[in-house]
GROMACS .gro file of C-alpha atoms in nm:
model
  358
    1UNK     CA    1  -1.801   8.162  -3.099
    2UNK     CA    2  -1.508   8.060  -3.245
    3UNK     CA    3  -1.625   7.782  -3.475
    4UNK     CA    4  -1.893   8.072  -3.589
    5UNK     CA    5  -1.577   8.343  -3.633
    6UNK     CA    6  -1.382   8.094  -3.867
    7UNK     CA    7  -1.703   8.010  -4.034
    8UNK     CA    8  -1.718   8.375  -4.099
    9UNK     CA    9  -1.396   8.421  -4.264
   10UNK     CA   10  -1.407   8.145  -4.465
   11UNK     CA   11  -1.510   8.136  -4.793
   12UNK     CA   12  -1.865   7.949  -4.876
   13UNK     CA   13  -1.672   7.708  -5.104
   14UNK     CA   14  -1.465   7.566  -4.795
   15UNK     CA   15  -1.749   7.540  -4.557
   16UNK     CA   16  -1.887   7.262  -4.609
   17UNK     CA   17  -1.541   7.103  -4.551
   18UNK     CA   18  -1.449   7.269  -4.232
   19UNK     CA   19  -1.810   7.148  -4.041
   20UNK     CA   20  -1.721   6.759  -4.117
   21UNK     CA   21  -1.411   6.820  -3.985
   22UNK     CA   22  -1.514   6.982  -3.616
   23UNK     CA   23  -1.764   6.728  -3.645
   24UNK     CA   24  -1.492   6.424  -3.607
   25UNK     CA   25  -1.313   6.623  -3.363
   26UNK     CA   26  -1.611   6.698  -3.146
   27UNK     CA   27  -1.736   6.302  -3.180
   28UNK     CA   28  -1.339   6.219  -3.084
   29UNK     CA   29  -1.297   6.423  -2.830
   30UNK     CA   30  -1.640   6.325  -2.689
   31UNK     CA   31  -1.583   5.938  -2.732
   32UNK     CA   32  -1.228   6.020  -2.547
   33UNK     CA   33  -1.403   6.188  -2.261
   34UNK     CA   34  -1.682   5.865  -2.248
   35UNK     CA   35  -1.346   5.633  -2.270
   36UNK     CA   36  -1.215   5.857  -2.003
   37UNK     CA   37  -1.520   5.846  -1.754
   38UNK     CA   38  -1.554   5.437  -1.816
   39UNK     CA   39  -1.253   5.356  -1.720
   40UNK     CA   40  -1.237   5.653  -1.409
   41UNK     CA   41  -1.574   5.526  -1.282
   42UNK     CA   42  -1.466   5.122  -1.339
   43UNK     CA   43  -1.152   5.137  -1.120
   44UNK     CA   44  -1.234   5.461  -0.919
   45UNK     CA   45  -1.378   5.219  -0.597
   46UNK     CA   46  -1.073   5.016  -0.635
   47UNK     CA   47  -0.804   5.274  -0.645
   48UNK     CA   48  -0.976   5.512  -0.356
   49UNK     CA   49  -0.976   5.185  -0.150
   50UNK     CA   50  -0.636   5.157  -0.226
   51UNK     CA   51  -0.581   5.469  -0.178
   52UNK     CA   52  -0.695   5.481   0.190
   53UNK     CA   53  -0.557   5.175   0.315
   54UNK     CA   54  -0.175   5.238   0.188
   55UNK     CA   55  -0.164   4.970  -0.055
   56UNK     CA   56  -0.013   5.180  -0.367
   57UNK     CA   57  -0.180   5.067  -0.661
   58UNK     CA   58  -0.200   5.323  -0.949
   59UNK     CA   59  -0.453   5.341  -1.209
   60UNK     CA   60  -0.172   5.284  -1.465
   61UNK     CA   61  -0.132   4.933  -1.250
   62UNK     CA   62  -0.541   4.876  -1.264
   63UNK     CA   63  -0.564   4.944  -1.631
   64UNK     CA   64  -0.223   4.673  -1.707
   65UNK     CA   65  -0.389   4.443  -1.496
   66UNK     CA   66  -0.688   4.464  -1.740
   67UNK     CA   67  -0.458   4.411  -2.044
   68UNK     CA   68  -0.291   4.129  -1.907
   69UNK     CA   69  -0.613   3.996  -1.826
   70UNK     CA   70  -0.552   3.963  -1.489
   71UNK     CA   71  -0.823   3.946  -1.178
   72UNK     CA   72  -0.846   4.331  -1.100
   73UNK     CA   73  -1.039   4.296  -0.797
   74UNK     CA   74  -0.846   3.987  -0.655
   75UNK     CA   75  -0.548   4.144  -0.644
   76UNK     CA   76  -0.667   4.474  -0.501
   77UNK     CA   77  -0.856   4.283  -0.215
   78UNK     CA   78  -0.537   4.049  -0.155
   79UNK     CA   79  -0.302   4.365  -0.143
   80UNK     CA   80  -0.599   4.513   0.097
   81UNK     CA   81  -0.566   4.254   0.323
   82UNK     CA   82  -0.161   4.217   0.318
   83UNK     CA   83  -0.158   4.592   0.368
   84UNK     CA   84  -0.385   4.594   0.657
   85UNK     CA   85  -0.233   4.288   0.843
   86UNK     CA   86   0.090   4.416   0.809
   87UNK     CA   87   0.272   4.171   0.620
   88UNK     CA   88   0.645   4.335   0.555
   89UNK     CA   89   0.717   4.077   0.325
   90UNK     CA   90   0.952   4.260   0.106
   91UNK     CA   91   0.885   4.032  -0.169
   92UNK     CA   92   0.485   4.055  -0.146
   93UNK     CA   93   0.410   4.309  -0.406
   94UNK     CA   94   0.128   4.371  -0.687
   95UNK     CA   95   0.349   4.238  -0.950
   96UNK     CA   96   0.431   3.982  -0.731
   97UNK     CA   97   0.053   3.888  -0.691
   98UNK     CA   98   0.041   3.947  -1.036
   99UNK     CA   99   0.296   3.660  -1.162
  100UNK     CA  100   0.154   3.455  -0.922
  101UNK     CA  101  -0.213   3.461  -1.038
  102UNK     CA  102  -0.118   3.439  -1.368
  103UNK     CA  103   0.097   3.123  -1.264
  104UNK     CA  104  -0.272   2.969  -1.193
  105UNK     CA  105  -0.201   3.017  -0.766
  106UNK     CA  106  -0.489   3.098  -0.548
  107UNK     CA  107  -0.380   3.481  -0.481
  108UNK     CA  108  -0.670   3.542  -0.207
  109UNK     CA  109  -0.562   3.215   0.010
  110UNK     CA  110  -0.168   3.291   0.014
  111UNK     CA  111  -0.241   3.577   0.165
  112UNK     CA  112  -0.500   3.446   0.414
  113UNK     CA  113  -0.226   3.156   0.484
  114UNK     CA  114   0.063   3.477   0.542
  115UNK     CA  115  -0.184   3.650   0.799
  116UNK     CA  116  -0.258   3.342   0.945
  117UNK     CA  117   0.094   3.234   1.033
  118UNK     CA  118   0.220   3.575   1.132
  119UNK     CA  119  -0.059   3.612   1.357
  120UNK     CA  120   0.027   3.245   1.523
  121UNK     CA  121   0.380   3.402   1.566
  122UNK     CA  122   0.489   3.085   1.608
  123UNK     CA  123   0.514   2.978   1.254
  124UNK     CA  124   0.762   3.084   1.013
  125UNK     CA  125   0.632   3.186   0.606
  126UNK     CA  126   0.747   3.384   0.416
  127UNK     CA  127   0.536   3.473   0.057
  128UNK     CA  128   0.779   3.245  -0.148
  129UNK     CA  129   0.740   2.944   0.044
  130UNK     CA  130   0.352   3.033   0.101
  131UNK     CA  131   0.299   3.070  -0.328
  132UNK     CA  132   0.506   2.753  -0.393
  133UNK     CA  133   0.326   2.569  -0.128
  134UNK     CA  134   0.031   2.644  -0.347
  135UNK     CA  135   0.132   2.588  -0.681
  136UNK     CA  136   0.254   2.268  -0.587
  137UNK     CA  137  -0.108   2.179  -0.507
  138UNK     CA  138  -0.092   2.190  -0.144
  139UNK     CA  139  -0.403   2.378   0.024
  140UNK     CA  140  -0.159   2.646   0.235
  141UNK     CA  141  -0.414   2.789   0.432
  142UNK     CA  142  -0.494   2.441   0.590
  143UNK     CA  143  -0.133   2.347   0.607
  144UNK     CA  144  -0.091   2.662   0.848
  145UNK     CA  145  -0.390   2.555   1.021
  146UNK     CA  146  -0.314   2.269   1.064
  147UNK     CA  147   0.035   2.342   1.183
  148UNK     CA  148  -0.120   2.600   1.445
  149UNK     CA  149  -0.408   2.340   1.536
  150UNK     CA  150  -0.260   2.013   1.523
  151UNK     CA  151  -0.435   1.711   1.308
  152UNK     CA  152  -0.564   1.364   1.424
  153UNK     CA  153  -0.525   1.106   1.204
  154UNK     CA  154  -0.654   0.748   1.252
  155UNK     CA  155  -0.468   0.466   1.187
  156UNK     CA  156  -0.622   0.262   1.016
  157UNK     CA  157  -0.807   0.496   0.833
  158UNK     CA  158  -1.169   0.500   0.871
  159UNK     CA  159  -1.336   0.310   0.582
  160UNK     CA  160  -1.050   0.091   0.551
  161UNK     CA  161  -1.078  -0.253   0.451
  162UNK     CA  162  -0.922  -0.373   0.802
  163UNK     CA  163  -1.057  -0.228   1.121
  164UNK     CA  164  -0.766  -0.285   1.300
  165UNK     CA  165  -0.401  -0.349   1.286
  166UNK     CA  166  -0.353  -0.721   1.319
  167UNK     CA  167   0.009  -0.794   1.535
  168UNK     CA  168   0.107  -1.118   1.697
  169UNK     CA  169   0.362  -1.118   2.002
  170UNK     CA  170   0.632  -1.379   2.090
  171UNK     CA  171   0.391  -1.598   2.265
  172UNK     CA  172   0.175  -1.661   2.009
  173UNK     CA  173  -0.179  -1.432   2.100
  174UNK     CA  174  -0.303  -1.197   1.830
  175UNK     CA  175  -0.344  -0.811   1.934
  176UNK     CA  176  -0.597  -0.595   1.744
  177UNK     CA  177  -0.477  -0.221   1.837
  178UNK     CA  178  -0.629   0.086   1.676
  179UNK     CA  179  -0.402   0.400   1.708
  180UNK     CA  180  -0.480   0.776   1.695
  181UNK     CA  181  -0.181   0.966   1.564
  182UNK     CA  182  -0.188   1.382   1.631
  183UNK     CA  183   0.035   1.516   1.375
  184UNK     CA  184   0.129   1.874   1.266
  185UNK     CA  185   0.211   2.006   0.959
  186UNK     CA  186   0.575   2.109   0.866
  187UNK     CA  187   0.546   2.373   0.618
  188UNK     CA  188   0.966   2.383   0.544
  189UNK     CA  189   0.876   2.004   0.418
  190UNK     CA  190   0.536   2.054   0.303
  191UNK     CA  191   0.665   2.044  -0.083
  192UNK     CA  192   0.782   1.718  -0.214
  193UNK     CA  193   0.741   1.575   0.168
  194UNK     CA  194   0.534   1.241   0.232
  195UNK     CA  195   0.169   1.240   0.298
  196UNK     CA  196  -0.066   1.118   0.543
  197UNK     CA  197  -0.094   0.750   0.379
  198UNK     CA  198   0.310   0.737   0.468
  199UNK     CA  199   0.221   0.833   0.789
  200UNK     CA  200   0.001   0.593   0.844
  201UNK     CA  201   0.176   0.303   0.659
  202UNK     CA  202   0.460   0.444   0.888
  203UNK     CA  203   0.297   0.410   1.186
  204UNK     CA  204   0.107   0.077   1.134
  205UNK     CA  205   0.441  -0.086   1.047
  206UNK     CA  206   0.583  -0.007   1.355
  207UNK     CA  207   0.277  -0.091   1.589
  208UNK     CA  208   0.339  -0.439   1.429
  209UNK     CA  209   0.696  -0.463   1.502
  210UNK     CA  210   0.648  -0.334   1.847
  211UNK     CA  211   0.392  -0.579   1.924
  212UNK     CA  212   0.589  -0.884   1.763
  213UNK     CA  213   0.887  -0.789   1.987
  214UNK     CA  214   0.721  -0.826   2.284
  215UNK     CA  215   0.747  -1.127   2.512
  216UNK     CA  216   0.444  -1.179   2.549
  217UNK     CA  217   0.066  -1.024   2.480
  218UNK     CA  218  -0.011  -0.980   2.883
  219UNK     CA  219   0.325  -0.745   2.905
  220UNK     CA  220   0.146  -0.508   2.633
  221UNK     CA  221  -0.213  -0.525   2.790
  222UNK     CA  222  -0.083  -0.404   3.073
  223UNK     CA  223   0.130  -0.116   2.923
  224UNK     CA  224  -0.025  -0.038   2.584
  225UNK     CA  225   0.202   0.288   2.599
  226UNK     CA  226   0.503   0.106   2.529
  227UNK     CA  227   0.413   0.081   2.170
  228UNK     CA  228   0.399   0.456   2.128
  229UNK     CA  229   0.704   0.492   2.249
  230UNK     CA  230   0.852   0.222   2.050
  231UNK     CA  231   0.709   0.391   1.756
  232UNK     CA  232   0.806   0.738   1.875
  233UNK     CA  233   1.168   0.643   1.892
  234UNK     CA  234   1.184   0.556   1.521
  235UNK     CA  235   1.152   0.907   1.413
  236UNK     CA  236   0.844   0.824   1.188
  237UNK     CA  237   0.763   1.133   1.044
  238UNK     CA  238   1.129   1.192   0.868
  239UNK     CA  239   1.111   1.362   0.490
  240UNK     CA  240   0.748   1.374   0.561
  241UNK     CA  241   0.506   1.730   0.578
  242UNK     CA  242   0.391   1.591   0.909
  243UNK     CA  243   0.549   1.641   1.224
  244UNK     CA  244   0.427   1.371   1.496
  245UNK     CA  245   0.328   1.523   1.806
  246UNK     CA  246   0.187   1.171   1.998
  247UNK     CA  247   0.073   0.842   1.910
  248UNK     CA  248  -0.196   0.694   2.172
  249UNK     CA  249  -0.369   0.368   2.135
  250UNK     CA  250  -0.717   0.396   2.143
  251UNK     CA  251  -0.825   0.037   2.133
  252UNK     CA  252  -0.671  -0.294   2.172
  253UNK     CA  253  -0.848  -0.666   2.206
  254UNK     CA  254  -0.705  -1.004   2.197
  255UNK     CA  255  -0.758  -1.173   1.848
  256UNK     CA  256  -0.709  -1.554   1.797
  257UNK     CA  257  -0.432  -1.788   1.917
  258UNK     CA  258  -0.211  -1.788   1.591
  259UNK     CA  259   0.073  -1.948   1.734
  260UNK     CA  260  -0.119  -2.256   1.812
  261UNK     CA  261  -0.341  -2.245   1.519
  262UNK     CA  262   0.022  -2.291   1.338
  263UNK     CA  263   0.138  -2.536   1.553
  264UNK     CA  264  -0.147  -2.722   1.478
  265UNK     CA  265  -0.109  -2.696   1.134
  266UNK     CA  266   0.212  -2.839   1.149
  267UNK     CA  267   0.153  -3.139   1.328
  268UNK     CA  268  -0.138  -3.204   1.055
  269UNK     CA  269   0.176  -3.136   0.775
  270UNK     CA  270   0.439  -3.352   0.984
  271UNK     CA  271   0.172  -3.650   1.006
  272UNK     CA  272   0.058  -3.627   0.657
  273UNK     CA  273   0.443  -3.630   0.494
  274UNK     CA  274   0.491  -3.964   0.793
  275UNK     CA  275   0.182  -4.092   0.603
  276UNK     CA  276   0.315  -4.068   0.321
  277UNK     CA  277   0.660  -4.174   0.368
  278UNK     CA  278   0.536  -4.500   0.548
  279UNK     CA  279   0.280  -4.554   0.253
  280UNK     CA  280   0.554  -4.484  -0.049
  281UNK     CA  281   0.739  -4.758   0.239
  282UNK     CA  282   0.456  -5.013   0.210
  283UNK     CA  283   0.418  -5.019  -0.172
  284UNK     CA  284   0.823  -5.070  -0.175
  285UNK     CA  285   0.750  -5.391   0.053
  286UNK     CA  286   0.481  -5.461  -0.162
  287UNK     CA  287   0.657  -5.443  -0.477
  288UNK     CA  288   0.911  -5.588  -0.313
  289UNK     CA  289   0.691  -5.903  -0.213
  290UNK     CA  290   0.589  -5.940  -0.585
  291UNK     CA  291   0.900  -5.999  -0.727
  292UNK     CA  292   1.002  -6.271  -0.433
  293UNK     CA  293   0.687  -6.433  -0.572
  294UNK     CA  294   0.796  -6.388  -0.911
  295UNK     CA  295   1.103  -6.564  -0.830
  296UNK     CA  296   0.969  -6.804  -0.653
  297UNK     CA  297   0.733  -6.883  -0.908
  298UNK     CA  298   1.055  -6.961  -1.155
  299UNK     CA  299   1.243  -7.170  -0.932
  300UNK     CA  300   0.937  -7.396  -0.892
  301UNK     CA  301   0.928  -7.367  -1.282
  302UNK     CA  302   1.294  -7.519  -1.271
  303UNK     CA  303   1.229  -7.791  -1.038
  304UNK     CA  304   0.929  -7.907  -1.181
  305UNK     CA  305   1.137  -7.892  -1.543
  306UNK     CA  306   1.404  -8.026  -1.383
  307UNK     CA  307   1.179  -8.285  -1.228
  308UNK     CA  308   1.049  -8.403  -1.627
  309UNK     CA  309   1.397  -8.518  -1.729
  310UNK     CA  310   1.422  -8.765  -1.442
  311UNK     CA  311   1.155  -9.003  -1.626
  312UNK     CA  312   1.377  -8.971  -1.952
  313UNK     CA  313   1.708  -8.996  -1.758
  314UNK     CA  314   1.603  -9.349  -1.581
  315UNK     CA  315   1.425  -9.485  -1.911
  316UNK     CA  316   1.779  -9.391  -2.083
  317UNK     CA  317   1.963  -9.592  -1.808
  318UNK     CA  318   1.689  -9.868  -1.829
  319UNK     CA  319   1.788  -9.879  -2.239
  320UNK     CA  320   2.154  -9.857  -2.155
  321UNK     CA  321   2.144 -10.127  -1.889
  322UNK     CA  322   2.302  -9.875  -1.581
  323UNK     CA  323   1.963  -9.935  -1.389
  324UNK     CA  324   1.826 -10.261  -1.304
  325UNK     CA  325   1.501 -10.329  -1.240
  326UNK     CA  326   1.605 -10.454  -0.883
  327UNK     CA  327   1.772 -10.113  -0.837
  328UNK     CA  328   1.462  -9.939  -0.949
  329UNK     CA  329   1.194 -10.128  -0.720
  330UNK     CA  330   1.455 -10.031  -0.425
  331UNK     CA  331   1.447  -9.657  -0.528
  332UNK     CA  332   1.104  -9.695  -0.503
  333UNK     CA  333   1.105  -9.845  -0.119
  334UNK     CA  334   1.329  -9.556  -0.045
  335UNK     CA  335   1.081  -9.323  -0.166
  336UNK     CA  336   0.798  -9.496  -0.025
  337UNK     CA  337   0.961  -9.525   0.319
  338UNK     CA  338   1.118  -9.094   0.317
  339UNK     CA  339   0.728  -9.050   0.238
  340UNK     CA  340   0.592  -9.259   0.577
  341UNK     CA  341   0.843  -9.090   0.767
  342UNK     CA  342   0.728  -8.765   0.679
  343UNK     CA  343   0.363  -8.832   0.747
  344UNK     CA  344   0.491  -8.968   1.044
  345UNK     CA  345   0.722  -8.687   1.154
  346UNK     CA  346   0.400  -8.408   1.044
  347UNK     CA  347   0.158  -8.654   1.227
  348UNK     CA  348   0.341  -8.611   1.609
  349UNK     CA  349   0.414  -8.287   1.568
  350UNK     CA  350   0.027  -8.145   1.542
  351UNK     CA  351  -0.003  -8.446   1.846
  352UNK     CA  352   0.242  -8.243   2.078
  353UNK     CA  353   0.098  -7.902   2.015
  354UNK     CA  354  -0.049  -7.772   2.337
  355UNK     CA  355  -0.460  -7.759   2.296
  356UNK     CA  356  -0.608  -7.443   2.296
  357UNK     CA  357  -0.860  -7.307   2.583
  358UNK     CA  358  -1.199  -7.194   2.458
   0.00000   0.00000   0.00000
């Protein structure tokens, strides 16, 4: 009525003008009303659910969590839940949820991890610890779960490359011992504490030194519980996320007999350095018996060069006249009669040698 009243009055010249214009406005104000009913029927389930369970979220906060391109429905359902389980967290708010999401955290299992612990009532988490628990890449819902339900771990691990742990005692005998170790989590160390491989490292190590401190292998057959509480005592689980409840052996055999498998060994070392010290011994008297032949050799080359000049010497006294021909022919007697008495002297002594029984 009123568009047709001030189409009325105007003149026909302006007419035309004045249509295109409440035209746009009409199209506008219709595309604001569409606008308006997208956005009122796209968050209207999530704010009336908000709405009726207490959890405060405005519109104004669904439509900025669009813009900031945030998870509209994950933060709604995680508020939800919070709101419902009555987590008082004073610092567990939507913008809260908010930064954290956008921080890349898993909004939807901090939460589950908070309701989880506070309905434990044993465990203490706040929603700091719980969102930095899970940007540090810790699962926080199984860290609680763990803490309420406490973990075994096997040690060693199964699918290791050993089956056992290998420990010898003081008396020699190999033990074999597989250990089960019940562990809980510590969520005030979870972040930048030690994981289960320290654990078990932890552990192993001091199986072993129990073991190779006792007396002897019978002593811990009979009381395999005094390696867990060796082990115990040590305090194993220090600036770990693991608090150990118990260690219990499961299994233990008797391995080899290592302490006379290295005795043995080095008997077999301690003979083969005597063999060869007495054989770098026996080339020394070898060498040794060499160069007395050697030397013997050369004196017998003296004497028999000493022996030439005698002709020459006895020919020069022959020429000089200092030998006589009557002093030679009694040399000669001398010799001849030193030579029977040596054939005679060689002949009685093989006669009084006692004869030999066959």
């Amino acid at each position: 009525m009123i568009a047709s009243l001030l189409l009325d009055t105007l003149p026909l010249a302006q007419m035309p003008k004045v249509t295109s214009a409440l035209l746009i406005g009409a199209l506008v104000i219709f595309a604001g009303i569409v606008v308006v009913l997208f956005i009122f029927t796209s968050y209207f389930g999530l704010w009336i659910q908000s709405v009726l369970t207490g959890s405060k979220i405005s519109f104004g906060n669904l439509i900025g969590m669009t813009f900031r391109k945030v998870n509209t429905r994950a933060i709604v359902r995680s508020k939800i839940m919070a709101t419902q389980a009555g987590l008082d967290d004073p610092e567990l708010t939507v913008g809260a949820l908010e930064a954290h999401y956008l921080a890349g955290g898993n909004v939807q299992q901090v939460i589950r991890a908070l309701i989880a612990a506070k309905k434990a009532k044993t465990i203490s988490l706040t929603f700091r610890e719980a969102t930095a628990i899970d940007l540090a890449g810790r699962d926080v819902l199984e860290s609680v779960q763990t803490s309420v339900y406490p973990k075994v771990i096997d040690c060693p691990p199964r699918g290791s490359a050993k089956p056992s742990l290998d420990a010898v005692a003081k008396d020699g005998i190999q033990l074999k011992v597989r250990a089960r170790v019940t562990v809980r989590a510590n969520l005030q160390q979870l972040i930048g504490g030690a994981t289960e491989e320290t654990i078990i490292a932890r552990v192993g190590e001091g199986i072993v030194s129990a073991i190779g401190s006792a007396v002897s292998h019978k002593a811990v057959l009979e009381n395999p519980d005094v390696i867990s509480k060796a082990v115990l005592v040590k305090k194993l689980d220090s600036q770990t996320a693991f608090e150990i409840v118990s260690i219990d052996i499961a299994d233990i055999d008797v391995g080899a007999n290592i302490g006379a498998r290295l005795q043995a060994d080095q008997a077999e070392a301690d003979t083969a350095v005597a063999r060869a010290n007495a054989e770098g011994k026996r080339a020394a008297a070898v060498a040794e018996e060499q160069e007395m032949q050697a030397m013997i050799a050369k004196s017998q080359a003296e004497v028999v060069e000493a022996q030439s000049d005698v002709p020459r010497a006895m020919a020069e006294a022959f020429r000089n006249g200092k030998l006589l021909v009557m002093d030679y022919y009694r040399l000669q007697n001398v010799n001849a009669d030193t030579d029977m008495r040596r054939a005679l002297a060689g002949h009685s002594q093989e006669s009084d040698r006692p004869e030999e029984n066959h």
